[in-house]
Amino acid sequence: MEHAIELRDVRKTFGANVAVDNVSLAVPRGAIYGVIGPSGAGKTTCIRMIMSILFPDTGSLSVLGRKSALEAKDRIGYLPEERGVYRKMRVGAFLTYLAQLKGVTSETAAARVPDLLERVGLKGTERTACDELSKGMLQRVQFVGAILHEPELLILDEPFSGLDPVSVRLLREQVQRAHARGATILLSTHVMAYAEEMCDHVLMIHDGRKVLDQPMAGLRRQFDPRRILFEPLHDGADVSGIASMPDVLKIEPAGASYAVTLVEGAEPSLAVARIAALVPPARIEIARLRLEDVFIRIVAGGGGLDEAAAALRSRLQAGTAAEARA
């Protein structure tokens, strides 16, 4: 199978700092591929090398079957981490200009712009000057610029950073729409929840090194948390019997609910039925995979949360909290 992107033992340094350390990856055509990790892990450096903004010190890469993204630039849509528009131009003219740079006629661009602006919540802004829009609105304008020419490969570097939840949902819908059209999506983010929900494959980078490269389906099988989230129907319900169940390792309070950890090899669906029969539930569910926990388990070597792993958790949670506040 020809891959949309291939990196082979790519390394990039800045002075004494190793930003990317012998990273390899292969992104199949038509995939939604997540590149995840805390801020400063090396994700953006990888993307800049893919886009031929930077060049690797060693190793090789290909993009859409070419040795450089420059040879396939009209087939690529790119939303960089650093946002930028021509602030004095009107939105419609700016987007039409970007589309023409990618080989789209002005007539085709003019027909697409109003529809796409409406889809990202910016209906009627075609004649508004870019410098009259908020930062979040400009980010959505730049996103439209990345998809206007209907690229084969869409590369998004922290596309949801700083956006409110409504804007995030609108952009996610358009990413899914591009994917349904057949585009390959490369999504870089430090917010694990976005990768969990959107990607079918994830690459994790930590301190410039690849620590995981696996389909989400495989991760769910390999890193089953064996946890059940349980909220009793009645306040003050006696849950001591749950701790005595043979397939339960421990039960811990989690706010108004409880987190039930099962022993190795226990069948979660059977445990759910037994817990519900013992204590009437208001809510009971098998805990979904959290990439944050997978990442920490890998970095910590499968052991407990030592000081380094605890620091990593803090960095990941800080990124998630910042997105929630935005």
Coordinates of C-alpha atoms in Angstrom, one line a residue:
M1 CA 0.0 0.0 0.0
E2 CA 1.3 3.5 -0.8
H3 CA 1.3 5.7 2.2
A4 CA 0.3 9.3 2.3
I5 CA 3.3 10.1 4.6
E6 CA 6.4 8.1 5.5
L7 CA 9.2 9.1 7.9
R8 CA 12.2 6.8 8.2
D9 CA 14.5 7.3 11.1
V10 CA 14.2 11.1 11.0
R11 CA 16.3 13.1 13.4
K12 CA 16.3 16.8 14.0
T13 CA 18.5 18.8 16.4
F14 CA 18.7 22.5 17.3
G15 CA 22.2 23.0 18.8
A16 CA 22.5 20.6 21.7
N17 CA 18.8 20.0 21.8
V18 CA 17.5 16.8 20.1
A19 CA 13.9 17.8 19.1
V20 CA 13.1 14.6 17.1
D21 CA 15.1 11.4 17.8
N22 CA 15.0 8.8 15.0
V23 CA 11.2 8.8 14.5
S24 CA 9.6 6.6 11.9
L25 CA 6.0 6.5 10.9
A26 CA 3.8 5.5 8.0
V27 CA 0.4 7.1 7.6
P28 CA -1.9 5.0 5.3
R29 CA -4.0 6.9 2.7
G30 CA -7.5 7.6 4.0
A31 CA -6.5 7.4 7.7
I32 CA -7.1 9.8 10.6
Y33 CA -3.7 9.6 12.2
G34 CA -3.1 11.4 15.5
V35 CA 0.3 12.7 16.7
I36 CA 0.0 13.2 20.4
G37 CA 2.1 14.1 23.4
P38 CA 2.7 17.0 25.8
S39 CA 3.7 20.4 24.6
G40 CA 7.4 20.4 23.6
A41 CA 7.4 16.7 22.8
G42 CA 8.5 17.3 19.2
K43 CA 5.1 17.1 17.4
T44 CA 5.4 20.4 15.6
T45 CA 9.0 19.8 14.5
C46 CA 7.8 16.5 12.9
I47 CA 5.1 18.3 11.1
R48 CA 7.4 21.1 9.9
M49 CA 9.7 18.5 8.4
I50 CA 6.8 16.8 6.7
M51 CA 5.8 20.2 5.2
S52 CA 9.5 20.9 4.2
I53 CA 9.6 24.0 6.4
L54 CA 12.4 22.3 8.2
F55 CA 14.7 19.5 6.9
P56 CA 15.9 16.5 8.9
D57 CA 19.5 16.2 9.9
T58 CA 19.4 12.5 9.1
G59 CA 16.7 10.1 7.8
S60 CA 14.3 10.4 4.9
L61 CA 10.6 11.1 4.3
S62 CA 8.0 11.1 1.5
V63 CA 4.7 12.9 1.2
L64 CA 2.0 11.7 -1.2
G65 CA 4.6 9.6 -3.0
R66 CA 7.0 12.5 -3.5
K67 CA 10.3 13.2 -1.8
S68 CA 9.1 16.6 -0.6
A69 CA 5.8 18.2 0.3
L70 CA 6.9 21.1 -2.0
E71 CA 6.3 18.7 -5.0
A72 CA 2.7 18.0 -3.8
K73 CA 1.8 21.3 -2.3
D74 CA -1.4 21.8 -4.3
R75 CA -2.7 18.5 -2.9
I76 CA -2.0 19.3 0.8
G77 CA -4.0 21.5 3.2
Y78 CA -2.1 22.8 6.3
L79 CA -3.2 24.6 9.4
P80 CA 0.0 25.5 11.3
E81 CA 0.3 26.0 15.0
E82 CA 1.1 29.6 14.5
R83 CA -2.0 31.3 13.2
G84 CA -1.7 34.0 10.5
V85 CA -3.9 35.9 8.0
Y86 CA -3.6 39.0 5.9
R87 CA -5.4 41.1 8.5
K88 CA -6.3 44.0 6.1
M89 CA -7.9 41.8 3.5
R90 CA -11.6 40.9 3.6
V91 CA -12.3 37.3 4.5
G92 CA -13.7 36.3 1.1
A93 CA -10.9 37.8 -0.8
F94 CA -8.3 36.3 1.5
L95 CA -9.8 32.8 1.2
T96 CA -10.1 33.1 -2.6
Y97 CA -6.5 34.2 -2.8
L98 CA -5.4 31.1 -0.8
A99 CA -7.5 28.8 -3.0
Q100 CA -5.9 30.3 -6.2
L101 CA -2.4 29.6 -4.8
K102 CA -3.5 25.9 -4.7
G103 CA -4.7 26.0 -8.3
V104 CA -8.5 26.6 -7.7
T105 CA -10.1 29.1 -10.0
S106 CA -11.5 32.3 -8.5
E107 CA -15.0 31.3 -9.6
T108 CA -14.8 27.9 -7.9
A109 CA -13.4 29.5 -4.8
A110 CA -16.1 32.1 -4.7
A111 CA -18.8 29.4 -4.9
R112 CA -17.2 27.4 -2.0
V113 CA -16.4 30.2 0.4
P114 CA -19.9 31.1 1.6
D115 CA -20.9 27.5 2.3
L116 CA -17.7 26.7 4.2
L117 CA -17.9 29.9 6.3
E118 CA -21.4 29.0 7.2
R119 CA -20.3 25.5 8.2
V120 CA -17.8 26.9 10.7
G121 CA -20.2 29.4 12.1
L122 CA -19.0 32.5 10.1
K123 CA -22.0 33.0 7.8
G124 CA -22.0 36.4 6.1
T125 CA -18.4 37.4 7.0
E126 CA -17.1 37.4 3.4
R127 CA -16.9 41.2 3.2
T128 CA -15.6 41.6 6.8
A129 CA -12.0 42.7 7.2
C130 CA -9.9 40.0 8.9
D131 CA -8.7 42.5 11.5
E132 CA -12.3 43.0 12.6
L133 CA -12.6 39.3 13.7
S134 CA -11.7 37.8 17.0
K135 CA -8.8 35.4 17.4
G136 CA -11.0 32.4 17.4
M137 CA -12.9 33.5 14.3
L138 CA -9.6 34.1 12.5
Q139 CA -8.6 30.6 13.4
R140 CA -11.8 29.3 11.8
V141 CA -11.1 31.4 8.7
Q142 CA -7.6 29.9 8.5
F143 CA -9.1 26.4 8.8
V144 CA -11.4 27.1 5.9
G145 CA -8.3 28.2 3.9
A146 CA -6.7 24.8 4.6
I147 CA -9.7 22.8 3.3
L148 CA -11.0 25.1 0.6
H149 CA -9.1 23.3 -2.2
E150 CA -10.3 19.9 -1.0
P151 CA -6.8 18.5 -0.4
E152 CA -5.9 14.8 -0.5
L153 CA -3.8 15.3 2.7
L154 CA -5.0 17.6 5.5
I155 CA -2.4 18.4 8.2
L156 CA -3.7 20.1 11.3
D157 CA -1.3 21.2 14.1
E158 CA -3.3 21.9 17.3
P159 CA -6.4 22.9 15.3
F160 CA -8.6 23.3 18.4
S161 CA -6.3 25.3 20.6
G162 CA -8.0 28.2 22.2
L163 CA -11.4 27.5 20.6
D164 CA -14.7 27.4 22.5
P165 CA -16.6 24.1 22.6
V166 CA -19.1 25.1 19.9
S167 CA -16.2 26.1 17.5
V168 CA -14.4 22.8 18.3
R169 CA -17.5 20.8 17.3
L170 CA -17.9 22.8 14.1
L171 CA -14.3 22.2 13.1
R172 CA -14.4 18.5 14.1
E173 CA -17.5 18.1 11.8
Q174 CA -15.5 19.5 8.9
V175 CA -12.5 17.3 9.6
Q176 CA -14.9 14.3 9.5
R177 CA -16.4 15.6 6.3
A178 CA -13.0 15.8 4.7
H179 CA -12.2 12.3 5.8
A180 CA -15.5 11.0 4.4
R181 CA -14.5 12.6 1.1
G182 CA -11.3 10.5 1.1
A183 CA -8.8 12.8 2.6
T184 CA -6.0 11.6 4.8
I185 CA -5.9 13.5 8.1
L186 CA -2.8 14.1 10.2
L187 CA -3.9 15.6 13.5
S188 CA -1.4 16.9 16.1
T189 CA -2.7 17.6 19.6
H190 CA -1.6 17.6 23.2
V191 CA -5.2 17.1 24.3
M192 CA -5.6 13.3 24.5
A193 CA -9.5 13.3 24.4
Y194 CA -9.5 14.7 20.8
A195 CA -7.3 11.9 19.6
E196 CA -9.4 9.3 21.4
E197 CA -12.6 10.5 19.8
M198 CA -11.3 11.3 16.3
C199 CA -8.3 9.1 15.3
D200 CA -8.1 5.5 14.2
H201 CA -4.4 5.4 14.8
V202 CA -2.1 7.3 17.2
L203 CA 1.6 8.1 17.4
M204 CA 2.8 9.2 20.8
I205 CA 6.0 11.3 21.1
H206 CA 7.7 12.0 24.4
D207 CA 11.0 14.0 24.6
G208 CA 11.4 13.7 20.8
R209 CA 11.1 9.9 20.8
K210 CA 8.3 7.7 19.6
V211 CA 6.9 5.7 22.5
L212 CA 3.8 4.3 20.8
D213 CA 2.5 3.8 17.2
Q214 CA -0.6 1.7 17.2
P215 CA -4.3 1.6 16.0
M216 CA -6.8 2.7 18.6
A217 CA -8.5 -0.7 18.3
G218 CA -5.3 -2.4 19.4
L219 CA -4.8 0.0 22.2
R220 CA -8.2 -0.7 23.6
R221 CA -7.4 -4.4 23.7
Q222 CA -3.9 -4.0 25.0
F223 CA -4.6 -1.4 27.6
D224 CA -8.0 -2.4 28.9
P225 CA -8.3 -0.3 32.2
R226 CA -10.5 -3.0 33.8
R227 CA -12.4 -0.3 35.5
I228 CA -16.1 0.2 36.0
L229 CA -17.7 3.5 37.0
F230 CA -20.6 3.0 39.3
E231 CA -23.1 5.5 40.8
P232 CA -25.6 4.1 43.3
L233 CA -29.2 4.9 42.8
H234 CA -29.7 5.8 46.5
D235 CA -27.6 8.1 48.6
G236 CA -25.7 6.3 51.3
A237 CA -26.1 2.9 49.7
D238 CA -23.9 0.1 51.2
V239 CA -21.3 -0.8 48.6
S240 CA -19.1 -2.9 50.9
G241 CA -20.5 -6.1 49.2
I242 CA -18.9 -5.0 45.9
A243 CA -15.4 -5.0 47.4
S244 CA -16.0 -8.6 48.5
M245 CA -16.9 -9.8 45.0
P246 CA -14.2 -12.3 43.7
D247 CA -13.6 -10.4 40.4
V248 CA -13.2 -7.0 42.2
L249 CA -9.7 -5.9 43.1
K250 CA -10.7 -2.6 44.8
I251 CA -13.4 0.0 44.9
E252 CA -12.6 3.7 45.4
P253 CA -14.8 6.8 45.8
A254 CA -14.9 9.1 42.8
G255 CA -17.0 12.1 43.7
A256 CA -20.6 10.9 44.0
S257 CA -19.6 7.7 42.2
Y258 CA -17.2 4.8 42.7
A259 CA -14.4 3.4 40.5
V260 CA -14.3 -0.3 40.6
T261 CA -11.1 -2.0 39.5
L262 CA -11.3 -5.6 38.4
V263 CA -8.8 -8.4 38.9
E264 CA -6.7 -9.5 35.9
G265 CA -8.7 -11.6 33.6
A266 CA -12.2 -10.6 34.9
E267 CA -14.9 -10.1 32.3
P268 CA -16.2 -6.5 32.7
S269 CA -19.7 -7.2 31.3
L270 CA -20.3 -10.0 33.9
A271 CA -19.0 -7.8 36.6
V272 CA -21.4 -5.0 35.6
A273 CA -24.3 -7.4 35.8
R274 CA -23.2 -8.6 39.3
I275 CA -22.7 -5.1 40.7
A276 CA -26.1 -4.0 39.4
A277 CA -27.7 -7.0 41.0
L278 CA -26.1 -6.3 44.3
V279 CA -26.6 -2.5 44.5
P280 CA -29.2 -0.7 42.3
P281 CA -27.3 1.7 40.0
A282 CA -28.2 5.2 38.8
R283 CA -25.3 4.8 36.4
I284 CA -22.9 2.0 35.6
E285 CA -20.5 1.8 32.7
I286 CA -17.2 0.3 31.7
A287 CA -14.6 3.0 31.8
R288 CA -13.3 4.0 28.4
L289 CA -9.7 4.0 27.5
R290 CA -7.8 7.2 28.4
L291 CA -4.7 7.9 26.3
E292 CA -3.3 9.9 29.1
D293 CA -3.2 6.8 31.3
V294 CA -1.7 4.7 28.4
F295 CA 1.0 7.3 27.8
I296 CA 2.0 7.5 31.5
R297 CA 2.1 3.7 31.8
I298 CA 4.4 3.5 28.9
V299 CA 6.7 6.3 30.0
A300 CA 6.7 5.0 33.6
G301 CA 7.8 1.5 32.3
G302 CA 4.6 -0.1 33.4
G303 CA 5.3 0.6 37.0
G304 CA 3.8 3.0 39.5
L305 CA 3.7 6.8 39.0
D306 CA 7.3 7.8 39.9
E307 CA 8.3 11.5 40.0
A308 CA 8.9 11.7 36.3
A309 CA 5.6 10.1 35.4
A310 CA 3.8 12.3 37.9
A311 CA 5.4 15.3 36.2
L312 CA 4.2 14.1 32.8
R313 CA 0.7 13.6 34.1
S314 CA 0.8 17.2 35.4
R315 CA 1.8 18.5 31.9
L316 CA -0.9 16.5 30.1
Q317 CA -3.5 17.7 32.6
A318 CA -2.4 21.3 32.3
G319 CA -2.9 21.1 28.5
T320 CA -6.3 19.6 28.9
A321 CA -7.3 22.2 31.6
A322 CA -6.1 25.0 29.4
E323 CA -8.3 23.8 26.5
A324 CA -11.3 23.5 28.9
R325 CA -10.8 27.1 30.0
A326 CA -10.4 28.5 26.5

